[in-house]
Short mmCIF file of C-alpha atoms in Angstrom, two decimals:
data_model
loop_
_atom_site.label_atom_id
_atom_site.label_comp_id
_atom_site.label_asym_id
_atom_site.label_seq_id
_atom_site.Cartn_x
_atom_site.Cartn_y
_atom_site.Cartn_z
CA MET A 1 -6.01 -15.81 22.98
CA GLU A 2 -5.26 -12.50 24.64
CA LYS A 3 -6.58 -9.64 22.56
CA LEU A 4 -4.21 -7.20 20.86
CA ARG A 5 -4.77 -3.61 21.98
CA VAL A 6 -4.94 -1.48 18.85
CA ILE A 7 -5.09 2.22 17.95
CA GLN A 8 -6.32 3.30 14.53
CA TRP A 9 -4.34 6.30 13.27
CA THR A 10 -6.59 8.48 11.02
CA THR A 11 -9.95 7.64 9.49
CA GLY A 12 -9.72 8.62 5.83
CA LYS A 13 -10.43 6.41 2.82
CA VAL A 14 -8.15 3.58 3.96
CA GLY A 15 -8.30 4.30 7.69
CA LYS A 16 -12.08 4.03 7.84
CA LEU A 17 -11.93 0.53 6.36
CA ALA A 18 -9.06 -0.46 8.66
CA LEU A 19 -11.10 0.79 11.63
CA ARG A 20 -14.08 -1.28 10.48
CA ALA A 21 -11.84 -4.37 10.22
CA ILE A 22 -10.45 -3.83 13.73
CA LEU A 23 -13.94 -3.59 15.19
CA ASP A 24 -15.02 -6.72 13.30
CA ASP A 25 -12.02 -8.80 14.40
CA PRO A 26 -12.70 -10.57 17.72
CA ARG A 27 -8.94 -10.91 18.32
CA LEU A 28 -8.45 -7.13 18.41
CA ASP A 29 -9.44 -4.59 21.03
CA LEU A 30 -9.78 -1.02 19.75
CA VAL A 31 -8.54 1.28 22.51
CA GLY A 32 -8.01 4.55 20.64
CA VAL A 33 -8.44 6.49 17.40
CA TYR A 34 -6.35 9.41 16.17
CA ALA A 35 -8.34 12.01 14.23
CA TRP A 36 -6.48 14.24 11.80
CA SER A 37 -9.59 16.33 11.08
CA PRO A 38 -10.75 18.55 13.97
CA ASP A 39 -14.39 17.90 13.08
CA LYS A 40 -13.94 14.19 13.87
CA VAL A 41 -12.57 14.75 17.38
CA GLY A 42 -15.03 13.41 19.94
CA THR A 43 -16.93 11.26 17.45
CA ASP A 44 -17.41 7.58 18.28
CA ALA A 45 -15.18 5.25 16.25
CA GLY A 46 -18.13 3.13 15.18
CA THR A 47 -19.92 6.16 13.79
CA LEU A 48 -16.80 7.16 11.82
CA CYS A 49 -16.69 3.84 9.95
CA GLY A 50 -20.31 2.82 9.59
CA ARG A 51 -20.46 0.49 12.57
CA PRO A 52 -22.54 0.73 15.78
CA PRO A 53 -21.10 3.02 18.48
CA CYS A 54 -18.36 1.24 20.44
CA GLY A 55 -17.54 3.71 23.19
CA VAL A 56 -14.14 4.79 21.81
CA ALA A 57 -14.05 8.44 20.77
CA ALA A 58 -11.56 9.87 18.29
CA THR A 59 -9.00 12.36 19.57
CA ASP A 60 -6.11 14.44 18.30
CA ASP A 61 -4.28 14.21 21.66
CA VAL A 62 -1.14 12.24 20.77
CA ASP A 63 0.10 12.13 24.37
CA ALA A 64 -3.20 10.64 25.56
CA LEU A 65 -3.07 7.97 22.86
CA ILE A 66 0.51 7.02 23.72
CA ALA A 67 -0.49 6.80 27.39
CA LEU A 68 -2.94 4.03 26.48
CA LYS A 69 0.07 1.70 26.06
CA ALA A 70 -1.45 -0.05 23.08
CA ASP A 71 0.33 -2.97 21.44
CA THR A 72 -0.12 -1.79 17.86
CA VAL A 73 -1.01 1.24 15.79
CA ILE A 74 -2.55 0.76 12.35
CA TYR A 75 -1.08 3.81 10.64
CA THR A 76 -3.00 5.00 7.56
CA PRO A 77 -2.61 8.78 7.02
CA PHE A 78 -2.36 10.16 3.49
CA MET A 79 0.84 11.99 4.44
CA ALA A 80 3.24 10.58 7.02
CA ASP A 81 4.04 12.58 10.15
CA LEU A 82 7.50 11.31 10.98
CA ASP A 83 7.38 12.80 14.48
CA HIS A 84 4.23 10.84 15.28
CA ALA A 85 5.73 7.59 13.97
CA LEU A 86 8.95 8.10 15.94
CA ARG A 87 7.08 8.87 19.17
CA LEU A 88 4.93 5.77 18.83
CA LEU A 89 7.89 3.49 18.16
CA GLU A 90 9.94 5.00 20.99
CA ALA A 91 7.00 4.35 23.32
CA GLY A 92 7.16 0.64 22.46
CA VAL A 93 4.13 0.55 20.15
CA ASP A 94 4.40 -1.49 16.95
CA VAL A 95 3.43 0.50 13.85
CA VAL A 96 1.86 -1.31 10.90
CA SER A 97 1.63 1.24 8.15
CA THR A 98 -0.12 1.53 4.81
CA ASN A 99 1.55 4.92 4.50
CA LEU A 100 4.73 4.55 2.50
CA PHE A 101 6.59 7.61 3.92
CA PHE A 102 7.22 8.95 0.40
CA ASN A 103 6.58 12.55 1.52
CA VAL A 104 9.60 12.32 3.85
CA GLY A 105 11.85 10.71 1.24
CA GLY A 106 10.91 7.07 1.82
CA VAL A 107 12.33 4.69 4.40
CA LYS A 108 15.95 5.29 3.52
CA GLY A 109 18.92 7.41 4.55
CA GLU A 110 18.45 9.56 7.66
CA THR A 111 14.73 8.71 7.89
CA LYS A 112 15.52 5.00 8.04
CA GLU A 113 18.22 5.57 10.65
CA ARG A 114 15.83 7.56 12.85
CA LEU A 115 13.09 4.95 12.55
CA GLU A 116 15.50 2.12 13.36
CA ALA A 117 16.78 4.06 16.38
CA ALA A 118 13.21 4.60 17.59
CA CYS A 119 12.47 0.87 17.24
CA ALA A 120 15.63 0.01 19.17
CA SER A 121 14.74 2.46 21.92
CA GLY A 122 11.20 1.16 22.33
CA GLY A 123 11.74 -2.50 21.45
CA SER A 124 9.10 -2.01 18.76
CA SER A 125 8.64 -2.88 15.09
CA LEU A 126 7.67 -1.00 11.93
CA TYR A 127 6.10 -2.87 9.04
CA ILE A 128 4.93 -1.21 5.84
CA THR A 129 2.33 -2.98 3.75
CA GLY A 130 -0.86 -2.56 1.72
CA ILE A 131 -2.00 -4.18 -1.49
CA SER A 132 0.84 -2.97 -3.74
CA PRO A 133 3.47 -2.46 -2.55
CA GLY A 134 2.77 -4.94 0.22
CA TRP A 135 0.54 -8.00 -0.17
CA ILE A 136 1.50 -8.70 -3.77
CA ASN A 137 5.24 -8.67 -2.97
CA THR A 138 4.72 -11.07 -0.07
CA MET A 139 2.65 -13.41 -2.22
CA VAL A 140 5.06 -13.43 -5.15
CA THR A 141 8.09 -13.98 -2.95
CA ALA A 142 6.30 -16.95 -1.36
CA MET A 143 5.55 -18.40 -4.82
CA THR A 144 9.27 -18.90 -5.40
CA GLY A 145 9.19 -21.60 -2.72
CA VAL A 146 8.47 -24.19 -5.43
CA CYS A 147 11.45 -23.10 -7.56
CA ARG A 148 14.96 -24.48 -7.62
CA ASP A 149 16.21 -21.43 -9.49
CA VAL A 150 14.79 -17.91 -9.94
CA ARG A 151 16.24 -15.81 -12.73
CA LYS A 152 13.63 -13.05 -13.00
CA ILE A 153 10.39 -11.95 -11.34
CA SER A 154 7.95 -9.62 -13.06
CA ILE A 155 4.85 -8.19 -11.38
CA LEU A 156 2.57 -6.49 -13.88
CA GLU A 157 -0.36 -4.53 -12.47
CA SER A 158 -3.17 -3.41 -14.77
CA ALA A 159 -6.01 -1.42 -13.27
CA ASP A 160 -8.90 0.91 -14.03
CA CYS A 161 -8.11 3.67 -11.55
CA SER A 162 -11.00 5.97 -12.43
CA VAL A 163 -12.70 4.84 -9.21
CA TYR A 164 -9.81 6.13 -7.09
CA GLU A 165 -11.12 9.63 -6.41
CA SER A 166 -7.89 11.43 -5.59
CA LYS A 167 -7.25 14.31 -7.96
CA GLU A 168 -4.07 15.19 -6.05
CA THR A 169 -2.60 11.73 -6.61
CA TRP A 170 -3.32 11.66 -10.33
CA GLU A 171 -2.05 15.17 -10.97
CA ALA A 172 1.14 14.30 -9.10
CA MET A 173 1.46 11.24 -11.35
CA GLY A 174 1.19 13.44 -14.47
CA ILE A 175 -2.41 12.58 -15.33
CA SER A 176 -4.37 15.47 -16.96
CA ARG A 177 -1.07 17.14 -17.79
CA THR A 178 0.74 17.35 -21.13
CA GLY A 179 3.80 15.32 -22.10
CA THR A 180 6.61 14.04 -19.91
CA THR A 181 8.54 17.06 -18.72
CA PRO A 182 11.45 16.67 -16.29
CA GLU A 183 9.18 18.13 -13.58
CA ILE A 184 6.44 15.55 -14.26
CA ALA A 185 8.96 12.71 -14.37
CA GLU A 186 10.57 13.73 -11.08
CA MET A 187 7.22 14.04 -9.33
CA ALA A 188 6.07 10.63 -10.62
CA LYS A 189 9.38 9.12 -9.55
CA LEU A 190 8.89 10.53 -6.05
CA TRP A 191 5.38 9.09 -5.78
CA MET A 192 6.61 5.72 -7.03
CA MET A 193 9.47 5.54 -4.53
CA PRO A 194 7.60 2.97 -2.39
CA ALA A 195 7.63 0.56 -5.35
CA GLU A 196 11.38 1.03 -5.60
CA GLU A 197 11.65 0.04 -1.94
CA ALA A 198 9.38 -2.97 -2.63
CA VAL A 199 11.81 -4.16 -5.31
CA GLN A 200 14.62 -3.86 -2.77
CA ARG A 201 12.61 -5.82 -0.18
CA MET A 202 11.93 -8.62 -2.64
CA ALA A 203 15.60 -8.72 -3.56
CA HIS A 204 16.48 -8.92 0.14
CA ALA A 205 14.05 -11.81 0.63
CA LEU A 206 15.57 -13.67 -2.33
CA GLU A 207 19.11 -12.88 -1.12
CA TYR A 208 20.01 -10.85 -4.19
CA THR A 209 22.20 -7.75 -3.96
CA LEU A 210 21.11 -5.46 -6.79
CA ASP A 211 23.56 -3.34 -8.74
CA ASP A 212 20.98 -0.62 -9.36
CA ILE A 213 17.27 0.09 -9.78
CA GLU A 214 16.11 2.03 -12.83
CA PHE A 215 12.89 4.01 -13.18
CA PHE A 216 10.72 3.99 -16.31
CA LEU A 217 7.70 6.10 -17.29
CA ALA A 218 5.40 6.51 -20.31
CA TYR A 219 1.97 8.04 -20.93
CA ALA A 220 -1.00 7.53 -23.22
CA THR A 221 -3.29 10.49 -23.95
CA ALA A 222 -7.07 10.89 -23.94
CA SER A 223 -8.76 10.77 -27.36
CA GLN A 224 -11.66 12.79 -25.93
CA THR A 225 -12.36 14.92 -22.88
CA VAL A 226 -13.31 12.80 -19.87
CA ASP A 227 -15.25 14.10 -16.85
CA LEU A 228 -14.76 11.77 -13.88
CA GLY A 229 -16.72 13.93 -11.47
CA TYR A 230 -13.78 14.61 -9.17
CA MET A 231 -11.51 15.73 -12.04
CA THR A 232 -11.60 16.41 -15.78
CA ILE A 233 -9.04 15.05 -18.22
CA GLU A 234 -8.92 17.19 -21.34
CA LYS A 235 -8.51 15.70 -24.80
CA ASP A 236 -4.85 14.97 -25.71
CA THR A 237 -3.61 15.21 -22.10
CA ASN A 238 -2.17 12.27 -20.15
CA ALA A 239 -4.89 9.77 -19.23
CA ALA A 240 -2.98 6.52 -18.65
CA VAL A 241 0.47 5.75 -17.33
CA GLU A 242 2.95 2.88 -17.49
CA VAL A 243 5.46 3.26 -14.72
CA GLY A 244 7.73 1.18 -12.54
CA TRP A 245 11.18 -0.02 -11.58
CA ASN A 246 13.68 -2.57 -12.85
CA GLY A 247 15.99 -4.13 -10.28
CA ARG A 248 19.19 -5.01 -12.14
CA LEU A 249 22.10 -7.36 -11.53
CA ASP A 250 25.01 -8.09 -13.85
CA GLY A 251 23.38 -6.08 -16.64
CA ASN A 252 20.04 -7.94 -16.45
CA THR A 253 16.65 -7.05 -14.96
CA ILE A 254 15.89 -9.67 -12.33
CA ILE A 255 12.99 -8.02 -10.48
CA GLN A 256 10.46 -5.78 -12.20
CA MET A 257 7.40 -3.99 -10.86
CA LYS A 258 5.36 -2.47 -13.68
CA PHE A 259 2.09 -0.56 -13.21
CA ARG A 260 -0.25 0.21 -16.10
CA TRP A 261 -2.99 2.47 -14.75
CA TYR A 262 -5.75 4.10 -16.78
CA LEU A 263 -8.52 6.56 -16.00
CA THR A 264 -10.19 6.02 -19.38
CA LYS A 265 -9.83 3.51 -22.20
CA HIS A 266 -10.43 6.25 -24.80
CA LEU A 267 -6.76 6.68 -25.66
CA ASN A 268 -4.98 8.00 -28.76
CA GLU A 269 -2.26 5.38 -28.45
CA GLY A 270 -4.59 2.38 -28.39
CA TRP A 271 -3.09 0.81 -25.29
CA GLU A 272 -4.73 -2.45 -24.24
CA PHE A 273 -5.32 -3.51 -20.67
CA SER A 274 -5.79 -6.89 -19.04
CA ASP A 275 -8.87 -7.71 -16.98
CA ASP A 276 -6.48 -9.35 -14.51
CA GLN A 277 -5.34 -6.91 -11.83
CA TYR A 278 -2.00 -8.73 -11.58
CA ARG A 279 0.03 -10.97 -13.79
CA VAL A 280 3.04 -12.59 -12.15
CA LEU A 281 5.81 -14.10 -14.26
CA ILE A 282 8.63 -16.01 -12.63
CA ASP A 283 11.44 -17.17 -14.89
CA GLY A 284 12.74 -20.09 -12.90
CA GLU A 285 12.82 -23.84 -12.56
CA PRO A 286 9.90 -24.30 -12.85
CA GLY A 287 8.58 -21.11 -14.39
CA ILE A 288 5.34 -19.64 -13.06
CA ASP A 289 2.66 -17.63 -14.88
CA THR A 290 -0.11 -16.51 -12.52
CA ARG A 291 -3.03 -14.16 -13.04
CA ILE A 292 -4.88 -12.59 -10.12
CA ARG A 293 -8.31 -11.03 -10.50
CA PHE A 294 -10.26 -9.53 -7.60
CA LEU A 295 -14.03 -10.11 -7.56
CA PRO A 296 -15.76 -7.36 -5.55
CA PRO A 297 -19.14 -8.00 -3.89
CA ASP A 298 -22.12 -6.37 -5.60
CA HIS A 299 -22.54 -3.90 -2.73
CA TRP A 300 -19.03 -2.44 -3.01
CA GLY A 301 -18.78 1.21 -3.95
CA ASN A 302 -15.69 2.92 -5.32
CA HIS A 303 -13.95 3.36 -1.97
CA GLU A 304 -14.56 -0.22 -0.84
CA TRP A 305 -11.63 -1.22 -3.08
CA ASP A 306 -9.43 0.39 -0.42
CA THR A 307 -10.30 -2.63 1.73
CA MET A 308 -7.47 -4.42 -0.05
CA THR A 309 -5.04 -1.76 1.14
CA ALA A 310 -6.34 -1.74 4.72
CA LEU A 311 -6.68 -5.45 5.46
CA PRO A 312 -3.06 -6.52 4.83
CA ALA A 313 -2.10 -4.10 7.61
CA VAL A 314 -4.80 -5.15 10.07
CA ASN A 315 -4.21 -8.84 9.43
CA ALA A 316 -0.46 -8.45 9.94
CA ALA A 317 -0.77 -7.10 13.48
CA PHE A 318 -0.12 -10.42 15.27
CA ASN A 319 2.74 -11.35 12.91
CA VAL A 320 4.38 -8.00 13.61
CA ARG A 321 3.92 -8.43 17.37
CA ASP A 322 5.79 -11.74 17.19
CA ALA A 323 8.60 -10.41 14.98
CA ARG A 324 11.92 -8.89 15.96
CA PRO A 325 12.23 -5.17 16.83
CA GLY A 326 13.19 -2.87 13.97
CA ILE A 327 12.06 -2.14 10.42
CA LEU A 328 10.71 -5.47 9.21
CA HIS A 329 11.31 -7.25 5.91
CA LEU A 330 8.99 -9.65 4.10
CA ALA A 331 10.62 -12.72 5.64
CA ASP A 332 10.24 -11.26 9.16
CA VAL A 333 6.47 -11.12 8.90
CA GLY A 334 5.66 -14.09 6.70
CA LEU A 335 2.14 -14.52 5.30
CA PRO A 336 -0.53 -12.61 7.26
CA ARG A 337 -3.96 -14.15 6.79
CA ALA A 338 -7.57 -13.36 7.50
CA PRO A 339 -8.91 -14.80 10.80
CA ALA A 340 -11.80 -16.39 8.92
CA GLY A 341 -12.65 -18.93 11.61
CA GLN A 342 -12.70 -16.25 14.28
CA TRP A 343 -15.01 -14.04 12.21
CA HIS A 344 -17.31 -17.00 11.56
CA ALA A 345 -17.51 -17.92 15.23
CA ALA A 346 -18.15 -14.29 16.23
CA ARG A 347 -21.12 -14.07 13.86
CA GLU A 348 -22.79 -17.26 15.13
#
């Protein structure tokens, strides 16, 4: 098999793990790394991700990276740079992104039109994935393959998020703040826009045309002050959130994505949380009730959980290469999978 020439775009929490996966995958050839931080420019890619030096140095020269004529960019910045994405797509490079473009309004409206035009110009594809939204939506849509009828799909995520050390994210989601003001609600809605788009993508895959998608939001408050190291949540401020979207048709919710995230279990409201990261309920013929629990290796630290965001993108690279040009839907990409046999053979 001819190797896929890949560029890793940024080396933050998710990008570092994506870079590690690219170097470990014998099907992939790392040809470039984009560094957002000036202090990483010139550093070997292996050094940036805890692997032996590989001879590829990080750079912030976008023109030089485009000139490499790579097949694929694994795009993982915290904030999307729409100009970068457009330039890559126009140059004919597929972009597989864990970034959800929420800071530029999501992949809709004018942004969507510009991205589609760039794909058409370059004959390239854009696919947005991760763990959720992303992998879980692909998996659940595939589960309906055993059903004769599907009346409703619910994806319920329950997670201890205290290990996700991003104060900016949690403050934007209303955590450590008081109440549910219009400002808090609007900011949370903005940050949850990718989940709205995931509901739309699932509806598209199931050939539903939704009437509307409604947002919901509720908080539970800390019963004591909690110091997480990277942020402090004062007593009686928001410490857990239930948030999500209902895709509705003919007055009924037919697709729901609900997230129940907590940074402490010491809550005034007494909310309870499942040990299962996901519970999937499909009201159909037959019905399906599935629980998914991830079992991390003993050596994983807090940030290793981001592996599950990075790997769906890296493992989708060949599927995206073989797909049509344009912004891809779930059905366009199918079920990316780990190249387990290749990894095994490479280690022998």
